[in-house]
CSV table of C-alpha atoms in Angstrom, one decimal:
chain,number,residue,atom,x,y,z
Z,3,MET,CA,50.0,-24.6,8.4
Z,4,GLY,CA,47.5,-27.0,10.0
Z,5,GLY,CA,45.5,-23.9,11.0
Z,6,THR,CA,45.4,-22.7,7.4
Z,7,LYS,CA,44.1,-26.1,6.3
Z,8,VAL,CA,41.4,-26.0,9.1
Z,9,SER,CA,40.4,-22.5,7.9
Z,10,SER,CA,40.3,-23.8,4.5
Z,11,CYS,CA,38.0,-26.5,5.3
Z,12,LYS,CA,35.7,-24.3,7.3
Z,13,VAL,CA,35.3,-22.0,4.3
Z,14,ILE,CA,34.6,-24.8,2.0
Z,15,LEU,CA,32.0,-26.2,4.3
Z,16,LEU,CA,30.4,-22.7,4.8
Z,17,GLY,CA,30.2,-22.3,1.2
Z,18,LEU,CA,28.7,-25.8,0.7
Z,19,GLY,CA,25.9,-25.1,3.5
Z,20,LEU,CA,25.0,-21.7,1.8
Z,21,ALA,CA,24.9,-23.5,-1.6
Z,22,ILE,CA,22.6,-26.2,-0.2
Z,23,THR,CA,20.3,-23.8,1.9
Z,24,THR,CA,20.0,-20.8,-0.2
Z,25,PRO,CA,17.4,-22.1,-2.7
Z,26,GLN,CA,15.4,-23.4,0.1
Z,27,VAL,CA,15.5,-19.9,1.8
Z,28,MET,CA,15.1,-17.6,-1.0
Z,29,THR,CA,11.9,-18.2,-2.7
Z,30,ALA,CA,9.8,-15.8,-5.0
Z,31,GLN,CA,6.1,-15.5,-6.2
Z,32,ILE,CA,4.0,-13.5,-8.6
Z,33,GLY,CA,0.6,-12.7,-7.7
Z,34,VAL,CA,-2.4,-10.7,-7.9
Z,35,VAL,CA,-4.2,-8.6,-5.1
Z,36,ALA,CA,-7.7,-7.2,-4.8
Z,37,GLY,CA,-9.6,-5.7,-1.8
Z,38,TYR,CA,-11.6,-3.2,0.0
Z,39,ASN,CA,-10.3,0.4,1.1
Z,40,ARG,CA,-11.9,3.0,3.4
Z,41,ASP,CA,-10.4,6.3,2.4
Z,42,LEU,CA,-10.1,9.1,4.9
Z,43,ILE,CA,-9.6,12.8,3.8
Z,44,GLU,CA,-7.6,14.2,6.7
Z,45,LYS,CA,-5.6,17.5,7.8
Z,46,PHE,CA,-8.2,19.8,6.1
Z,47,VAL,CA,-10.9,21.9,8.0
Z,48,PRO,CA,-13.3,23.5,5.7
Z,49,ALA,CA,-14.5,27.1,6.3
Z,50,ASN,CA,-17.9,28.0,7.1
Z,51,GLY,CA,-20.3,27.3,4.3
Z,52,PHE,CA,-17.7,25.0,2.6
Z,53,ASP,CA,-17.3,21.1,2.9
Z,54,LEU,CA,-15.4,18.3,1.6
Z,55,THR,CA,-16.1,14.5,1.7
Z,56,ASP,CA,-13.9,13.2,4.6
Z,57,THR,CA,-14.9,9.3,4.2
Z,58,THR,CA,-15.6,7.1,1.3
Z,59,ASN,CA,-15.3,3.5,0.4
Z,60,GLY,CA,-13.4,2.1,-2.7
Z,61,PHE,CA,-11.7,-0.8,-4.2
Z,62,HIS,CA,-8.1,-1.8,-5.5
Z,63,VAL,CA,-6.7,-4.3,-7.7
Z,64,GLY,CA,-3.1,-5.1,-8.7
Z,65,VAL,CA,-0.2,-7.2,-9.2
Z,66,PHE,CA,2.9,-8.2,-6.9
Z,67,PHE,CA,6.2,-9.9,-7.0
Z,68,ASN,CA,7.2,-11.3,-3.6
Z,69,ILE,CA,10.7,-12.2,-2.6
Z,70,ASN,CA,11.4,-14.4,0.6
Z,71,LEU,CA,14.8,-14.1,2.2
Z,72,GLY,CA,14.4,-16.2,5.2
Z,73,LEU,CA,12.4,-14.3,7.9
Z,74,ILE,CA,12.4,-11.1,5.9
Z,75,GLY,CA,10.2,-10.6,2.8
Z,76,ILE,CA,10.4,-7.9,0.1
Z,77,ARG,CA,7.2,-7.3,-2.0
Z,78,PRO,CA,7.0,-4.5,-4.7
Z,79,ALA,CA,3.6,-4.1,-6.3
Z,80,VAL,CA,1.6,-2.0,-8.8
Z,81,ILE,CA,-2.0,-1.3,-7.7
Z,82,TYR,CA,-5.0,0.6,-9.1
Z,83,HIS,CA,-6.8,2.3,-6.2
Z,84,GLN,CA,-10.0,4.0,-6.5
Z,85,VAL,CA,-11.3,6.9,-4.3
Z,86,PRO,CA,-14.9,7.3,-5.3
Z,87,ASN,CA,-18.1,9.5,-4.4
Z,88,LEU,CA,-16.2,12.7,-3.2
Z,89,VAL,CA,-17.9,16.1,-3.3
Z,90,ALA,CA,-16.6,19.6,-2.7
Z,91,THR,CA,-19.4,22.1,-1.5
Z,92,ALA,CA,-19.4,25.6,-1.5
Z,93,GLY,CA,-22.8,27.1,-0.3
Z,94,THR,CA,-25.3,25.6,-2.6
Z,95,GLU,CA,-22.7,24.6,-5.4
Z,96,THR,CA,-21.3,21.2,-5.5
Z,97,THR,CA,-18.5,19.4,-7.5
Z,98,PRO,CA,-18.7,15.5,-7.4
Z,99,PHE,CA,-15.5,13.9,-8.5
Z,100,ASP,CA,-13.4,10.6,-8.0
Z,101,ILE,CA,-9.7,10.2,-7.6
Z,102,GLU,CA,-7.8,7.3,-9.1
Z,103,LEU,CA,-4.3,6.5,-7.9
Z,104,VAL,CA,-1.7,4.1,-9.5
Z,105,GLU,CA,0.2,3.0,-6.3
Z,106,VAL,CA,3.6,1.4,-6.0
Z,107,PRO,CA,3.9,-0.1,-2.4
Z,108,LEU,CA,7.4,-1.3,-1.5
Z,109,ASP,CA,6.5,-3.9,1.4
Z,110,LEU,CA,9.0,-5.0,3.8
Z,111,ARG,CA,7.7,-8.1,5.7
Z,112,LEU,CA,8.8,-9.7,9.0
Z,113,ARG,CA,7.7,-13.4,8.8
Z,114,ILE,CA,6.9,-15.1,12.1
Z,115,PRO,CA,8.1,-18.8,12.2
Z,116,VAL,CA,4.9,-20.4,12.9
Z,117,PRO,CA,3.7,-23.4,10.9
Z,118,VAL,CA,0.8,-23.5,8.6
Z,119,LEU,CA,-0.4,-20.0,8.9
Z,120,ARG,CA,2.8,-18.2,8.7
Z,121,PRO,CA,2.0,-14.7,10.0
Z,122,TYR,CA,3.8,-11.6,9.2
Z,123,PHE,CA,4.0,-7.9,9.9
Z,124,LEU,CA,4.8,-5.2,7.2
Z,125,ALA,CA,5.7,-1.9,6.6
Z,126,ALA,CA,5.9,0.1,3.3
Z,127,PRO,CA,6.3,3.3,1.6
Z,128,VAL,CA,3.7,3.8,-1.0
Z,129,PHE,CA,4.5,6.1,-3.8
Z,130,THR,CA,1.0,7.2,-5.5
Z,131,PHE,CA,0.4,8.8,-8.9
Z,132,PRO,CA,-3.2,10.4,-8.6
Z,133,SER,CA,-5.5,11.8,-11.2
Z,134,SER,CA,-9.1,12.7,-11.7
Z,135,SER,CA,-11.5,13.0,-14.7
Z,136,VAL,CA,-12.6,16.4,-13.4
Z,137,SER,CA,-10.2,18.8,-14.8
Z,138,GLY,CA,-10.6,21.4,-12.0
Z,139,VAL,CA,-9.6,18.8,-9.3
Z,140,ASN,CA,-7.1,17.2,-11.5
Z,141,ASN,CA,-5.1,20.4,-11.6
Z,142,GLN,CA,-5.2,20.5,-7.7
Z,143,LEU,CA,-3.7,17.0,-7.4
Z,144,GLY,CA,-0.2,16.5,-6.0
Z,145,PRO,CA,2.4,14.9,-8.5
Z,146,ARG,CA,3.5,12.0,-6.3
Z,147,PRO,CA,2.3,12.1,-2.7
Z,148,ILE,CA,3.9,9.4,-0.5
Z,149,ARG,CA,1.9,7.3,2.2
Z,150,ALA,CA,3.3,5.0,4.9
Z,151,GLU,CA,1.6,1.9,5.5
Z,152,PHE,CA,1.6,-0.8,8.4
Z,153,GLY,CA,-0.3,-4.0,8.6
Z,154,ALA,CA,-0.2,-7.8,9.3
Z,155,GLY,CA,-1.2,-10.7,7.3
Z,156,PHE,CA,-0.9,-14.6,6.9
Z,157,GLU,CA,0.7,-16.7,4.2
Z,158,LEU,CA,-1.6,-19.7,3.6
Z,159,ASP,CA,-0.1,-22.3,1.4
Z,160,LEU,CA,-3.1,-24.5,0.0
Z,161,GLY,CA,-1.7,-25.5,-3.3
Z,162,ILE,CA,-1.9,-21.9,-4.2
Z,163,ARG,CA,-0.8,-19.2,-1.8
Z,164,LEU,CA,-3.3,-17.0,-0.1
Z,165,TRP,CA,-2.4,-13.7,1.4
Z,166,PRO,CA,-5.2,-12.3,3.5
Z,167,GLU,CA,-4.1,-9.0,5.4
Z,168,ILE,CA,-5.1,-5.8,6.8
Z,169,ARG,CA,-3.3,-2.4,6.4
Z,170,TYR,CA,-3.3,1.2,7.6
Z,171,GLY,CA,-1.8,4.0,5.7
Z,172,PHE,CA,-1.0,7.6,6.6
Z,173,GLY,CA,-0.5,10.4,4.0
Z,174,LEU,CA,2.9,12.0,4.5
Z,175,GLN,CA,2.3,14.7,1.8
Z,176,ALA,CA,-0.9,16.5,0.7
Z,177,LEU,CA,-3.2,14.5,-1.8
Z,178,MET,CA,-4.2,18.0,-3.4
Z,179,ASP,CA,-4.4,21.6,-2.8
Z,180,SER,CA,-7.5,22.8,-1.2
Z,181,GLY,CA,-8.6,25.2,-4.0
Z,182,ILE,CA,-11.1,22.8,-5.7
Z,183,PRO,CA,-13.7,24.5,-7.7
Z,184,ALA,CA,-17.2,24.2,-6.5
Z,185,GLY,CA,-19.6,25.7,-9.0
Z,186,ASP,CA,-18.3,29.4,-9.4
Z,187,GLN,CA,-16.7,29.3,-6.1
Z,188,THR,CA,-13.4,27.7,-4.8
Z,189,LEU,CA,-13.3,25.4,-1.5
Z,190,VAL,CA,-11.8,27.3,1.2
Z,191,GLY,CA,-10.4,25.9,4.5
Z,192,GLU,CA,-7.4,25.4,6.8
Z,193,GLY,CA,-4.8,22.9,5.4
Z,194,ASN,CA,-4.3,20.6,2.4
Z,195,PRO,CA,-6.1,17.2,2.2
Z,196,ARG,CA,-4.1,14.2,2.9
Z,197,LEU,CA,-5.1,10.6,2.0
Z,198,ASN,CA,-5.3,8.0,5.0
Z,199,THR,CA,-6.4,4.4,4.1
Z,200,PHE,CA,-7.8,1.4,5.8
Z,201,THR,CA,-7.4,-1.5,3.5
Z,202,LEU,CA,-8.6,-5.3,3.6
Z,203,ARG,CA,-6.8,-7.1,1.0
Z,204,LEU,CA,-6.5,-10.7,-0.4
Z,205,GLY,CA,-3.4,-11.7,-2.6
Z,206,VAL,CA,-3.2,-14.8,-4.5
Z,207,SER,CA,0.1,-16.3,-5.8
Z,208,PHE,CA,1.3,-19.3,-7.7
C-alpha cells in the first residue's frame, strides 16, 4: 500500500515538473529570411558543340516558423529562390533563361547549449516547385525535385532574434530534362541537370 502512495507521489511530482518546465523549453518564433545563393548545375555533361551555364548567383527570400523543443528545433519555411542568368547553347544558337523556385525546407536543428551565440547544426529535405518564363524550358522542368541540405548557424538574441547561417544542398532528383531548346536545336549531353546550392542566409524572428 505504501509503495502505491510513493508511486502516485512520483507521478504527481513528474507531472508538476513537466507543467513547470514545458513552457520554458518549448518556444516558437515566426520570422523572415533572405540571402545569397550560388547555384551549381551538376550531373550534366554537354556534348561537343553544346553548352549549359553551370554556375550562377541569385537570391532568396521567405518566411519560417520555428519551434524549439529543448535541444531540438523544427523549422518549416516557404522560400522564393531565383536562379538567374542561365544560357543553353547549341553552336551559335543560344537561349537565355531564369528559373524560379518555390521551396519548402523542413529544417531539423540540433541546438548546442552554449550561451549568447547558441550555435546549431541543421539538416533538411527541401521540396522545390520550379518554373521558368521561357516555355521551352518550363516544359523540361521536373515537377517537384527534392534537395537535401546541411548547414550551421547561430541564434543571436538581441531583443529581436537573428539567425545567420550557411547551408549547402545536393539535388537528389533532376531539376530538368536535358532537352532544352537552343534556337532551332535542342541541347544534347549526358545526364539530366541537378541543382546544388550554396547559401548564405540571415533570418530575423520576433
